[in-house]
Tab-separated table of C-alpha atoms and ligand atoms in Angstrom:
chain	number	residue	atom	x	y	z
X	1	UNK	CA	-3.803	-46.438	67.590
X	2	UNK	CA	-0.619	-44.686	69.332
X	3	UNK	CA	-0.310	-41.869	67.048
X	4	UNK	CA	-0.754	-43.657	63.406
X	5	UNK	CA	-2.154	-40.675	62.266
X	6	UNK	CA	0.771	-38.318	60.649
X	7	UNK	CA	0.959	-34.304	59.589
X	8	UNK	CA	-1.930	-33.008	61.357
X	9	UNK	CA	-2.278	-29.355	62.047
X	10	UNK	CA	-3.655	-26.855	65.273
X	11	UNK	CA	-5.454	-23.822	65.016
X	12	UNK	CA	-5.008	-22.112	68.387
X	13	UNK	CA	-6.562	-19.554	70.045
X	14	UNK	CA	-8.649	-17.388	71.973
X	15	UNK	CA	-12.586	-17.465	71.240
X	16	UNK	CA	-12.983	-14.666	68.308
X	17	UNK	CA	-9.129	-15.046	66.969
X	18	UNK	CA	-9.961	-15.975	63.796
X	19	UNK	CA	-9.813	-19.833	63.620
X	20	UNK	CA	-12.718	-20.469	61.938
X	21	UNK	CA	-12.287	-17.559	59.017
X	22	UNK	CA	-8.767	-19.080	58.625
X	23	UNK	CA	-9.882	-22.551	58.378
X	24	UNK	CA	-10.905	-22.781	55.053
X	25	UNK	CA	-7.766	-21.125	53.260
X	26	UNK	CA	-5.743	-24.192	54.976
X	27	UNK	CA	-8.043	-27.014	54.172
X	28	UNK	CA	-7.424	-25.446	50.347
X	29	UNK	CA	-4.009	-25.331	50.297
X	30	UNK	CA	-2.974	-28.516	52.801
X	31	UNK	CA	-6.057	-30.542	51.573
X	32	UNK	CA	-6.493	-31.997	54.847
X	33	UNK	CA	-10.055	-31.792	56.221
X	34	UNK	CA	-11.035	-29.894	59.253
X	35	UNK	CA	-12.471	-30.737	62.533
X	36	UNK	CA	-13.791	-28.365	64.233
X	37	UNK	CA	-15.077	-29.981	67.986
X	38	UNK	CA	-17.609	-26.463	68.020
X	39	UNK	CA	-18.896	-27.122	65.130
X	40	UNK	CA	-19.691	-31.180	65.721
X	41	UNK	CA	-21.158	-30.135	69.275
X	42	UNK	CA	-23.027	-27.650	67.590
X	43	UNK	CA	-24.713	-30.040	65.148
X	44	UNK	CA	-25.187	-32.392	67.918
X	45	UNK	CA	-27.203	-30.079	69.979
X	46	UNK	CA	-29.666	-29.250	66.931
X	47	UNK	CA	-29.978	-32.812	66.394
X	48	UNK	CA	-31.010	-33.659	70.027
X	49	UNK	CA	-28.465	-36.259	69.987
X	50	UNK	CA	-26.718	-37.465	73.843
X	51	UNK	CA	-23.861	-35.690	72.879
X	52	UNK	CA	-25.188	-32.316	71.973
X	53	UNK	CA	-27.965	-32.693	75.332
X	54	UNK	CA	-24.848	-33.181	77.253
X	55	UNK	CA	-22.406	-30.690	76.025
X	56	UNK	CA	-25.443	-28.036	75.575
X	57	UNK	CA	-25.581	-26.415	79.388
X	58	UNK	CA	-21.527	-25.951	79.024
X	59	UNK	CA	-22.016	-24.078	75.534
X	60	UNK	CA	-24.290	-22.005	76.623
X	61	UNK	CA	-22.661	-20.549	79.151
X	62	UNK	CA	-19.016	-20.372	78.063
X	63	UNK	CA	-17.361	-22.727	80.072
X	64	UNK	CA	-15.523	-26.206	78.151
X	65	UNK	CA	-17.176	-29.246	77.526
X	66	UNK	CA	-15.811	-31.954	79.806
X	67	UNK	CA	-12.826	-33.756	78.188
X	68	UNK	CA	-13.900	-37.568	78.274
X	69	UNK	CA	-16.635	-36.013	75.794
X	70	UNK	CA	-14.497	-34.500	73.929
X	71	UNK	CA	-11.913	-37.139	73.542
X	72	UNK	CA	-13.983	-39.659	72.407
X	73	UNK	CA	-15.710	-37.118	70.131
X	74	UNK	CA	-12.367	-36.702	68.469
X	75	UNK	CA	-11.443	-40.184	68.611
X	76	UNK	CA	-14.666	-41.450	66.348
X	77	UNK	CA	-14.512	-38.425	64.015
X	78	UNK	CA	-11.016	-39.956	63.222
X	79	UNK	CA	-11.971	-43.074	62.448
X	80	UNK	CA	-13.426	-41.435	59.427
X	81	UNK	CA	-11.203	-42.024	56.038
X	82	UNK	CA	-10.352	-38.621	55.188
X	83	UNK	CA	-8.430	-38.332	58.590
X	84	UNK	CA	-6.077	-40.735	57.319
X	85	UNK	CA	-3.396	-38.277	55.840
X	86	UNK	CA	-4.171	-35.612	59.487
X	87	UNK	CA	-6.163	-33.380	59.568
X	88	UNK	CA	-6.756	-29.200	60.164
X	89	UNK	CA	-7.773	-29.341	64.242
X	90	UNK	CA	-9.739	-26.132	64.849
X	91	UNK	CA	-10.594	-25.256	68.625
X	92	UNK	CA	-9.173	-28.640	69.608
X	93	UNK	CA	-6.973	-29.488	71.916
X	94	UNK	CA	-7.767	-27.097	74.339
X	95	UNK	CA	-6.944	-28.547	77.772
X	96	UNK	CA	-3.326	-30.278	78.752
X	97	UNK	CA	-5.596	-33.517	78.745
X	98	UNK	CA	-6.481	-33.597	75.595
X	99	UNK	CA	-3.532	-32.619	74.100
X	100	UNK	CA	-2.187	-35.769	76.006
X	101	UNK	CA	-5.232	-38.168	74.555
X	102	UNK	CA	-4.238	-36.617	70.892
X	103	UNK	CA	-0.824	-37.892	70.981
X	104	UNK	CA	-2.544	-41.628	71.120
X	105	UNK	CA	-4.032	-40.884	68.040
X	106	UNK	CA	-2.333	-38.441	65.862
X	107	UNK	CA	1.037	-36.789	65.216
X	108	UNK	CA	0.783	-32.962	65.226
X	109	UNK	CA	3.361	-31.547	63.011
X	110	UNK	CA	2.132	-27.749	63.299
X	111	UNK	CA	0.583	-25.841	65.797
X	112	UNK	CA	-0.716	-21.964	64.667
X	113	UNK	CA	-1.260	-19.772	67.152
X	114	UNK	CA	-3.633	-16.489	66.342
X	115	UNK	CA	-3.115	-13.761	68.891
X	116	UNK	CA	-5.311	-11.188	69.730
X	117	UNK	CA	-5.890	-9.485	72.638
X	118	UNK	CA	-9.134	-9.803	75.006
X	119	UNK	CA	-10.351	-5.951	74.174
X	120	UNK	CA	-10.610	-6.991	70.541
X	121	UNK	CA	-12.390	-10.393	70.974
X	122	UNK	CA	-15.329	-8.860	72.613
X	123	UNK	CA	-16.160	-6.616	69.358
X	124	UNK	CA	-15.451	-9.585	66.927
X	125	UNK	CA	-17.762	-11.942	69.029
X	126	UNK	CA	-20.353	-9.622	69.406
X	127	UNK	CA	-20.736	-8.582	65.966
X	128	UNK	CA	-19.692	-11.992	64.106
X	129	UNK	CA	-22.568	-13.800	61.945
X	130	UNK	CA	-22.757	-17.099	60.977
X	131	UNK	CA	-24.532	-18.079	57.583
X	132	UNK	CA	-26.491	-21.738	58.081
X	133	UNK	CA	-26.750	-22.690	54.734
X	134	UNK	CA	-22.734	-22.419	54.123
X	135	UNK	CA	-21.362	-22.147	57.479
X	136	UNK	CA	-19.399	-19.106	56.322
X	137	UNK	CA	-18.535	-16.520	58.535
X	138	UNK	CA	-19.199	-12.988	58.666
X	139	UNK	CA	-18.703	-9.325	60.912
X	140	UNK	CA	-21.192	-6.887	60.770
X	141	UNK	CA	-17.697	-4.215	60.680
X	142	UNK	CA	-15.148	-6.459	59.801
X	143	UNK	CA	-16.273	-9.040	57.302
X	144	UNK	CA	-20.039	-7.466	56.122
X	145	UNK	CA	-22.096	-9.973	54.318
X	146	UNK	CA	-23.607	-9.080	50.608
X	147	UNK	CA	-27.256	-7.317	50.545
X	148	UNK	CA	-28.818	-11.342	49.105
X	149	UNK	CA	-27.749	-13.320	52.473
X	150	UNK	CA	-28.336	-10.010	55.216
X	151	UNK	CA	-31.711	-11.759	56.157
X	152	UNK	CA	-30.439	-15.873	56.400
X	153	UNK	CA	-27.672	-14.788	58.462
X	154	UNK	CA	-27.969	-16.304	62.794
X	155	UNK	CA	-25.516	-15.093	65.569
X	156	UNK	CA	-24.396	-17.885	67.933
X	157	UNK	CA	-26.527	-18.295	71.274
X	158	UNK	CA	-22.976	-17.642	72.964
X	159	UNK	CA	-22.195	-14.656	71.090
X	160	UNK	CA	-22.940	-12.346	73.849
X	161	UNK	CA	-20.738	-9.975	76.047
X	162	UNK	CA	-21.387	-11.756	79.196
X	163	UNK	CA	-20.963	-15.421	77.569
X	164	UNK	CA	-17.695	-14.380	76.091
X	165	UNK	CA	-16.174	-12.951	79.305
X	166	UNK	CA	-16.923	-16.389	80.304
X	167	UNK	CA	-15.396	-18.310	77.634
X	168	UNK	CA	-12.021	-15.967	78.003
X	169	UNK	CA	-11.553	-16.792	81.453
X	170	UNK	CA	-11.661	-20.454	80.359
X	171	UNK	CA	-9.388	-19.568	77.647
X	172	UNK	CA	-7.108	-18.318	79.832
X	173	UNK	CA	-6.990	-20.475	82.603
X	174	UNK	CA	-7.445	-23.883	80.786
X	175	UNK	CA	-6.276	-23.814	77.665
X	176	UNK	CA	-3.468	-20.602	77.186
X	177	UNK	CA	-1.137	-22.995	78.973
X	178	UNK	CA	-1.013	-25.184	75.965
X	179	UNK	CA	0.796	-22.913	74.289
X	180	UNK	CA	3.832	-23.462	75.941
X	181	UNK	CA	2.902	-27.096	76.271
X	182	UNK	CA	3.545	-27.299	72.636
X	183	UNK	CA	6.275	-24.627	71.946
X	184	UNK	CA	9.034	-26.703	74.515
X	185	UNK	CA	7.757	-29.564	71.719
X	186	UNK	CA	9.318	-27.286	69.007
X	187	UNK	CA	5.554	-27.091	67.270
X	188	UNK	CA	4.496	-23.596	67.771
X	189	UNK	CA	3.917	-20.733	65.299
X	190	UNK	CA	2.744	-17.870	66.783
X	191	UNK	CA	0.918	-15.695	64.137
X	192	UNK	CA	-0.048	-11.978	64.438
X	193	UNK	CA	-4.171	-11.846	64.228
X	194	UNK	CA	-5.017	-8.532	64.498
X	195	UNK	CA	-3.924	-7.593	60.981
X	196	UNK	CA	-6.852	-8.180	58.152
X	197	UNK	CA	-7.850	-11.256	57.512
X	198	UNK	CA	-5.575	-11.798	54.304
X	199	UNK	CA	-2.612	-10.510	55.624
X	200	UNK	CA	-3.651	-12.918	58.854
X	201	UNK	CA	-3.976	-15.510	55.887
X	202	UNK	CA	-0.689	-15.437	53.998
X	203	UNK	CA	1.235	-15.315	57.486
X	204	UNK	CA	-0.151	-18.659	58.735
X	205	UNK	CA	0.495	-19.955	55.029
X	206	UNK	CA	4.022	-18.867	55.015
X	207	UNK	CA	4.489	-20.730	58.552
X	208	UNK	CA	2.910	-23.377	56.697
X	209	UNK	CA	5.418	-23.988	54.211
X	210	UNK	CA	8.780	-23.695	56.113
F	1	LIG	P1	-15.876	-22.961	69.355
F	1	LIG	O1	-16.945	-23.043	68.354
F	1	LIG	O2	-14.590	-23.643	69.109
F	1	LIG	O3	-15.661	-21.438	69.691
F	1	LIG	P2	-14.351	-20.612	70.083
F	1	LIG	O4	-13.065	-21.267	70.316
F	1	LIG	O5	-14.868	-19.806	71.196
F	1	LIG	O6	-13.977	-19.935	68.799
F	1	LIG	P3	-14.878	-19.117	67.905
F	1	LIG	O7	-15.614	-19.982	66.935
F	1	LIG	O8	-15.748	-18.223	68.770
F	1	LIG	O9	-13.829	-18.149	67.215
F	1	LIG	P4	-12.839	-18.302	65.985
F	1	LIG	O10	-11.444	-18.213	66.473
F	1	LIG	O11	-13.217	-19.464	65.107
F	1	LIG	O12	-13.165	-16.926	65.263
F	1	LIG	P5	-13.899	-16.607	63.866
F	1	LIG	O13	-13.042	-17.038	62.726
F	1	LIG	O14	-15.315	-17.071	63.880
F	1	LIG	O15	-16.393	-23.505	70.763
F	1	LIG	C1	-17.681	-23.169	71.263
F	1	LIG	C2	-17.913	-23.893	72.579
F	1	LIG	O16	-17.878	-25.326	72.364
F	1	LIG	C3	-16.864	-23.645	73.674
F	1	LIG	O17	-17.161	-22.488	74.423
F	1	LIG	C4	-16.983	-24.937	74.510
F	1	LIG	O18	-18.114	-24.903	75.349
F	1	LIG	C5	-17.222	-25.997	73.444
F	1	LIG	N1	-15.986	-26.605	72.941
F	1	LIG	C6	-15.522	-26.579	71.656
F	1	LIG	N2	-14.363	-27.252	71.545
F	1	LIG	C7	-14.079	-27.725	72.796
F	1	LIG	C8	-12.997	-28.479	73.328
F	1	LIG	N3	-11.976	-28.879	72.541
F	1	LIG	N4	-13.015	-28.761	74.649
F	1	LIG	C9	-14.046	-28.386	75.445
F	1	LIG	N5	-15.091	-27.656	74.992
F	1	LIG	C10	-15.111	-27.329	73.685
F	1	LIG	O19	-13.858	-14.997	63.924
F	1	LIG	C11	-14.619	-14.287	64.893
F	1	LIG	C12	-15.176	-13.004	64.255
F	1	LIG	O20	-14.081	-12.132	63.963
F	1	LIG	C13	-15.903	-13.242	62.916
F	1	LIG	O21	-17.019	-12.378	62.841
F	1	LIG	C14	-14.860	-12.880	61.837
F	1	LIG	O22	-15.457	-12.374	60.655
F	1	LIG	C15	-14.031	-11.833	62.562
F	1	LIG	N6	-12.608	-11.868	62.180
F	1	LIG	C16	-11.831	-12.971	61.967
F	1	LIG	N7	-10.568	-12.606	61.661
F	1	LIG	C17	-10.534	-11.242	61.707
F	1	LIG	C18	-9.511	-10.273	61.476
F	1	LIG	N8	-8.256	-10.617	61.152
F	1	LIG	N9	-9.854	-8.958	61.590
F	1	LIG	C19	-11.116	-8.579	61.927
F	1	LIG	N10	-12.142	-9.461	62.137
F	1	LIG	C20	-11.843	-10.775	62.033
């Protein structure tokens, strides 16, 4: 394919940054769909399907899903028709090696990278909730849910102190060096994410439209 894909767009980060509450604002105002390789492996593990049995044991204990997976994970999902104009990559790349297999199939045109330190990810893991029926995501502090969906709401089987440390230390050593990776390619934003989530928000959109 050698990169036929134009204008797609990163969401980088640490587990926790934000990537996922920041998603949907983009997809709104780019149109461009997002693909979210946590969310597919998540699917595939409730479905049973080789590709969630496989990835599964790695989930659950915080470390990355071997890249061959992942590649051609990403490389079917764009296949799909709406990937045609790029797309909103959430959580993907995350290793030097897939970054690498990505320029094959699609042009990156922005990368946005949400920083927050490793004390505040811990609290934001721990207390994040995930409604099933919408996917939205919520903070028992940060982001409360409304009294009608309290009792629907699930929390991640990795959302736990010692599965987080975990998925840091993978941050750190595997993926963090992408960020330079694509700053000398003149791609990367880096965005403040410790502010709220709308002032978070209107930053990445302003990076968005320069
Ligand atoms: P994945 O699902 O991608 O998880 P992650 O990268 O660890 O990211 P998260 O979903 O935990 O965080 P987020 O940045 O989306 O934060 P969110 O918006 O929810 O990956 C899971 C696993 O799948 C990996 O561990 C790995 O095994 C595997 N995997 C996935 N992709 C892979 C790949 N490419 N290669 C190999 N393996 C892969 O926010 C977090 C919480 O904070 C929420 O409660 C939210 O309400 C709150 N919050 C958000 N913004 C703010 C703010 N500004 N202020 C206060 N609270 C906030």
């Amino acid at each position: 394919m050698d990169g036929s894909i134009d204008g797609s767009i990163v969401l980088f980060g640490p587990p926790g940054a934000g990537k996922g509450t920041q998603a949907g604002r983009i997809v709104k105002l780019t149109g461009k769909p997002a693909v979210s390789t946590g969310d597919i492996l998540r699917a595939a593990v409730v479905a049973g399907t080789d590709l969630g049995m496989s990835a599964k044991g790695f989930m659950d204990v915080g470390e990355l899903v071997p890249d061959e997976v992942i590649i051609g994970l990403i490389a079917e999902r764009l296949e799909a028709d709406d990937a045609v104009r790029g797309v909103l990559f959430d959580g993907y790349p995350r290793t030097i090696a897939q970054a690498e297999s990505l320029e094959n199939v699609a042009k990156v045109s922005n990368v946005i990278s949400i920083e927050v330190p490793d004390d505040e990810i811990v609290e934001r893991i721990v207390g994040r909730r995930m409604d099933p029926e919408t996917g939205d995501i919520y903070h028992i502090k940060f982001k409360p849910a409304s009294n009608k969906i309290q009792s629907r709401l699930i929390q991640r089987k990795d959302d736990n102190e010692s599965t987080v440390r975990n998925r840091l230390a993978a941050y750190h050593v595997q993926t963090a060096p992408l960020a330079d990776w694509y700053d000398e390619r003149g791609l990367l934003s880096r965005v403040d994410g410790t502010r709220s989530i709308a002032d978070v928000g209107n930053d990445i959109a302003s990076k968005l439209s320069t």
